[in-house]
């Protein structure tokens, strides 16, 4: 049985207080990376909260609608045309508009996004629509997103306020979250009510009708090849509309995400901050390892005199690096998880800690500690046992 | 004209010698800044001898010790340790030579994070005897009178005990050559005495050669031989009694009335 003395572990843990401080240091660096990375991903992911709830495999939009912000609608006829193809189960219309909502408490108006659908059609994967189906069919009713920003005021059934200077009654709530295009929150209503509010808002505003649709959601029959169907629709529908699969690399969801990645500084700013966290971590870990090597300089030199090769000592330092990276990562993740929840509640953004992101940052932490280790081992390498005498 | 190889003037290897030094020169630094610290040293240490190397500070005794310990590269002369020629060896080969040598330092250099036994086991692990390392370590510590301190960490051991652990670490692999640098300098009289006595007894039992640098006059009597090094040259090579005698003679001769005039 080969069992070496775990010198790296024993050296690290010998001084408990220092060990705890080391782990806290690494944990803090991990926390920094998680928070900055988390904000970046939250800003991107939040843009996709509505898109991910579309209940259909294919999305049809106006060709000019390059992102959800662009208020371009297309002819509803296209949806009826799409329904004619084999494999298409149904094609749903969705109407979107931006309008002012009056906070019932402060009486201040705030912009919100209104999403309108036919309550009898499963356009969105939002279970509350079915719950409040009958209430939504009543005139001047809507559901409010509970994750709307606090500026919209209290969000609960029974609230009566004004939307586009007309009376509106909240009959219930649903949970989605805000994004760049949603303003201060999301309001969900029936298409009939949408007409009541937006058909004629005055000479300066667009007149909305059922003739134009903002988003078309195409539901395919089970087992239909999405890619083939996208091609069929593209070839047969006039090219004033853009037909895209919802998911996949060329899908609608990815296109929206790419739009925000390419047209904002979010990625640059938060990647920079994340890498700063990374470098802070390198310096912290280097400091920890260097102190260990410097404190045990004579002992390491003695090991060399006894006949230990440089490789063994490098191994010890690298093991120490690995140990503190893994053990420091755990408190870092746990605290980050708490802060994600807190930040999500405060901003209405969608903070997500997926296994993939955890693994990515674990690898980053690993690299962080290995780099520090690689710098610190130079001290061991240059240790000359002849100097101990 | 064919120049004779310098090596040809050296004697052939001899089995009865642990250390065989011939015409050894050593320089610190290189080029214009090089400074010679050892001049034409020739020295034979037969196996089983305890030799004390003494001399004023700066005389090169520690340098000689590190050279014999394969801790420095050598270029000039001949230095055979346990039958192996060290002159011209690279770092990697020197490391392998070191594994047959026990080192004892002025400071104990024990890992604070390891117990006495684990510190000794670090040496055993070099030989690959993982299954018996604990037994070997405990046996060696017991031989040094530390049977009841095996699982103590250095911070709960006294100075003399720590130095004995360090000696156990140096001896546990039964090296044929032990190099000690002022092993008693940091110890009080009694602990120093104990340490030297253990070292003496063990070297007698194991039949290993000990080369010890020391300034400590109290322990000269354990030596078979005392070598005095002055300014990088061998000045004398005598038995302890003769050495002490010569030193006392000198001391008396040096006393003069001037000393008492303040």
Coordinates of C-alpha atoms in Angstrom, one line a residue, chain B:
Chain B
X1 CA 53.6 17.6 -26.7
X2 CA 50.8 15.6 -25.1
X3 CA 49.6 17.1 -21.8
X4 CA 48.9 14.6 -19.1
X5 CA 45.3 14.4 -17.9
X6 CA 45.0 15.9 -14.4
X7 CA 43.0 12.9 -13.3
X8 CA 45.9 10.6 -14.0
X9 CA 47.7 12.0 -10.9
X10 CA 44.9 10.9 -8.6
X11 CA 44.9 7.7 -6.7
X12 CA 42.5 5.0 -7.7
X13 CA 39.3 4.5 -5.7
X14 CA 39.6 2.7 -2.4
X15 CA 36.9 0.7 -0.8
X16 CA 37.9 1.4 2.8
X17 CA 37.3 5.2 2.4
X18 CA 33.9 6.9 2.9
X19 CA 35.2 10.2 1.6
X20 CA 38.3 10.5 -0.5
X21 CA 39.3 14.0 -1.4
X22 CA 42.3 14.8 -3.6
X23 CA 43.7 18.1 -4.7
X24 CA 40.3 19.8 -4.3
X25 CA 40.0 23.5 -5.2
X26 CA 36.8 25.4 -5.0
X27 CA 35.8 28.9 -6.1
X28 CA 32.8 31.0 -5.3
X29 CA 31.6 33.2 -8.2
X30 CA 32.8 33.1 -11.7
X31 CA 35.2 35.1 -14.0
X32 CA 36.9 38.1 -12.5
X33 CA 34.8 38.0 -9.4
X34 CA 35.7 34.4 -8.5
X35 CA 37.2 33.9 -5.1
X36 CA 39.0 30.7 -4.1
X37 CA 37.8 29.4 -0.8
X38 CA 39.4 25.9 -0.7
X39 CA 43.0 25.3 -1.7
X40 CA 44.3 21.9 -2.7
X41 CA 42.5 19.9 -0.1
X42 CA 43.5 16.2 0.2
X43 CA 41.7 14.3 2.9
X44 CA 40.8 10.6 3.5
X45 CA 38.0 9.7 5.8
X46 CA 38.0 5.9 6.5
X47 CA 34.7 4.2 7.1
X48 CA 33.4 4.3 10.7
X49 CA 35.4 7.3 11.8
X50 CA 34.0 10.3 13.6
X51 CA 35.8 13.4 12.4
X52 CA 35.4 16.9 13.6
X53 CA 36.1 19.7 11.3
X54 CA 37.0 22.9 13.1
X55 CA 38.5 26.2 12.3
X56 CA 37.8 29.9 12.5
X57 CA 34.7 31.3 10.7
X58 CA 35.3 31.9 7.1
X59 CA 37.8 29.1 6.8
X60 CA 35.7 27.1 4.4
X61 CA 34.6 24.2 6.7
X62 CA 30.9 24.5 5.9
X63 CA 31.8 24.8 2.2
X64 CA 33.8 21.6 2.4
X65 CA 30.9 19.9 4.2
X66 CA 28.4 21.0 1.5
X67 CA 30.8 19.7 -1.2
X68 CA 31.0 16.3 0.5
X69 CA 27.2 16.4 0.8
X70 CA 26.8 16.7 -3.0
X71 CA 25.0 20.0 -2.5
X72 CA 27.3 21.9 -4.9
X73 CA 28.7 21.2 -8.3
X74 CA 32.4 20.7 -8.5
X75 CA 34.8 21.3 -11.3
X76 CA 38.3 20.9 -10.0
X77 CA 40.2 18.1 -8.3
X78 CA 38.6 14.8 -7.1
X79 CA 36.0 14.1 -4.5
X80 CA 34.7 10.6 -4.0
X81 CA 31.9 10.0 -1.6
X82 CA 31.0 6.4 -0.9
X83 CA 32.9 5.4 -4.0
X84 CA 31.1 7.9 -6.3
X85 CA 33.1 10.6 -8.0
X86 CA 31.3 13.9 -7.6
X87 CA 33.4 16.2 -9.7
X88 CA 31.6 16.9 -13.0
X89 CA 28.3 15.5 -11.9
X90 CA 25.1 17.3 -12.8
X91 CA 22.3 18.4 -10.4
X92 CA 20.2 15.3 -11.1
X93 CA 23.0 12.8 -10.4
X94 CA 24.0 14.8 -7.2
X95 CA 20.4 14.3 -5.9
X96 CA 20.8 10.6 -6.1
X97 CA 24.2 10.7 -4.2
X98 CA 22.5 12.7 -1.5
X99 CA 20.0 10.0 -0.7
X100 CA 22.9 7.9 0.8
X101 CA 24.0 10.8 3.1
X102 CA 22.4 11.9 6.4
X103 CA 22.3 15.6 7.0
X104 CA 22.0 17.3 10.4
X105 CA 21.8 21.0 10.5
X106 CA 22.3 23.7 13.1
X107 CA 18.5 24.3 13.1
X108 CA 16.3 21.3 13.3
X109 CA 14.3 22.2 10.1
X110 CA 11.4 20.0 11.1
X111 CA 8.0 20.6 9.5
X112 CA 5.8 22.1 12.3
X113 CA 2.8 20.6 10.6
X114 CA 4.1 17.0 10.9
X115 CA 4.5 14.9 14.0
X116 CA 8.0 13.6 15.0
X117 CA 7.2 10.3 13.3
X118 CA 5.9 11.9 10.1
X119 CA 9.0 14.1 9.9
X120 CA 11.2 11.0 10.1
X121 CA 8.9 9.1 7.7
X122 CA 9.5 11.8 5.0
X123 CA 13.0 10.4 4.8
X124 CA 11.9 6.8 4.7
X125 CA 9.5 7.6 1.8
X126 CA 12.5 8.4 -0.3
X127 CA 13.5 4.8 -0.2
X128 CA 10.0 3.7 -1.3
X129 CA 9.4 1.6 1.8
X130 CA 5.9 2.9 2.3
X131 CA 4.5 -0.1 4.2
X132 CA 7.2 -0.2 6.9
X133 CA 7.9 3.6 7.2
X134 CA 6.1 4.0 10.4
X135 CA 7.9 1.1 12.1
X136 CA 11.2 2.3 10.9
X137 CA 10.6 5.8 12.1
X138 CA 9.3 4.7 15.5
X139 CA 12.3 2.3 15.9
X140 CA 14.8 5.1 15.1
X141 CA 13.0 7.6 17.5
X142 CA 13.0 5.0 20.2
X143 CA 16.7 4.5 19.8
X144 CA 17.2 8.2 20.4
X145 CA 15.1 8.0 23.6
X146 CA 12.0 9.5 22.1
X147 CA 9.7 6.5 22.2
X148 CA 7.1 8.5 24.1
X149 CA 7.2 11.5 21.9
X150 CA 6.6 9.8 18.5
X151 CA 3.3 11.5 17.8
X152 CA 4.1 14.9 19.2
X153 CA 4.5 17.9 16.9
X154 CA 7.7 19.9 17.1
X155 CA 6.1 22.8 19.0
X156 CA 5.5 20.5 22.0
X157 CA 9.1 19.2 22.0
X158 CA 12.1 20.7 23.7
X159 CA 15.1 22.0 21.7
X160 CA 17.2 18.9 22.4
X161 CA 14.3 16.6 21.5
X162 CA 13.7 18.4 18.2
X163 CA 17.4 18.0 17.4
X164 CA 17.1 14.3 18.2
X165 CA 14.1 14.0 15.8
X166 CA 16.3 15.7 13.2
X167 CA 19.0 13.2 13.9
X168 CA 16.5 10.4 13.6
X169 CA 15.4 11.7 10.2
X170 CA 19.1 11.8 9.1
X171 CA 19.8 8.3 10.4
X172 CA 16.6 6.4 9.6
X173 CA 17.8 5.2 6.2
X174 CA 21.1 4.0 7.7
X175 CA 23.3 6.3 5.6
X176 CA 27.0 5.4 5.5
X177 CA 28.0 9.0 5.8
X178 CA 26.6 11.6 8.1
X179 CA 27.3 15.3 7.7
X180 CA 26.5 17.5 10.7
X181 CA 26.8 21.3 10.8
X182 CA 27.1 22.6 14.4
X183 CA 24.4 20.2 15.6
X184 CA 24.8 21.4 19.2
X185 CA 25.1 25.1 18.6
X186 CA 21.5 25.9 19.5
X187 CA 21.4 23.6 22.5
X188 CA 22.2 23.9 26.2
X189 CA 25.2 21.9 27.6
X190 CA 23.2 18.9 28.7
X191 CA 21.0 18.5 25.6
X192 CA 24.1 19.1 23.4
X193 CA 25.9 16.4 25.2
X194 CA 23.0 14.0 24.9
X195 CA 22.7 14.6 21.2
X196 CA 26.4 14.0 20.6
X197 CA 26.3 10.9 22.7
X198 CA 23.4 9.4 20.7
X199 CA 25.2 10.3 17.5
X200 CA 28.3 8.7 18.7
X201 CA 26.6 5.5 19.8
X202 CA 24.6 5.1 16.6
X203 CA 27.6 5.7 14.4
X204 CA 29.4 3.0 16.3
X205 CA 26.5 0.6 16.0
X206 CA 25.9 1.3 12.3
X207 CA 29.5 1.7 11.5
X208 CA 28.9 4.9 9.6
X209 CA 31.3 7.8 9.1
X210 CA 30.5 11.1 10.7
X211 CA 31.9 14.4 9.5
X212 CA 30.9 17.2 11.9
X213 CA 31.6 20.9 11.8
X214 CA 31.6 22.4 15.2
X215 CA 33.0 25.2 17.4
X216 CA 31.8 23.5 20.5
X217 CA 34.8 22.6 22.5
X218 CA 32.7 20.5 25.0
X219 CA 32.1 17.8 22.5
X220 CA 35.6 17.4 21.0
X221 CA 36.2 14.2 22.9
X222 CA 33.7 12.1 20.9
X223 CA 35.9 12.5 17.8
X224 CA 38.4 10.0 16.5
X225 CA 40.1 12.8 14.7
X226 CA 40.1 16.5 14.5
X227 CA 40.8 18.4 11.4
X228 CA 41.6 22.1 11.5
X229 CA 40.9 24.2 8.5
X230 CA 42.3 27.8 8.3
X231 CA 41.8 30.1 5.3
X232 CA 40.8 27.2 3.0
X233 CA 43.8 25.1 3.8
X234 CA 44.2 22.0 6.0
X235 CA 46.2 23.2 8.9
X236 CA 46.3 20.2 11.2
X237 CA 44.9 16.7 11.4
X238 CA 45.3 15.1 14.8
X239 CA 43.7 13.2 17.6
X240 CA 41.5 15.1 20.1
X241 CA 44.1 14.9 22.8
X242 CA 46.9 16.3 20.7
X243 CA 44.5 19.0 19.4
X244 CA 43.4 20.1 22.8
X245 CA 47.0 20.0 24.0
X246 CA 48.3 22.1 21.1
X247 CA 45.5 24.6 21.6
X248 CA 46.2 24.9 25.3
X249 CA 49.9 25.4 24.6
X250 CA 49.1 28.1 22.1
X251 CA 46.7 29.8 24.5
X252 CA 49.2 29.9 27.3
X253 CA 52.0 31.2 25.0
X254 CA 49.7 34.0 23.8
X255 CA 49.0 35.3 27.3
X256 CA 51.0 38.4 27.9
X257 CA 51.0 41.2 30.4
X258 CA 49.5 43.5 27.7
X259 CA 46.2 41.8 28.2
X260 CA 45.8 43.2 31.7
X261 CA 46.6 46.8 30.9
X262 CA 43.4 48.6 30.4

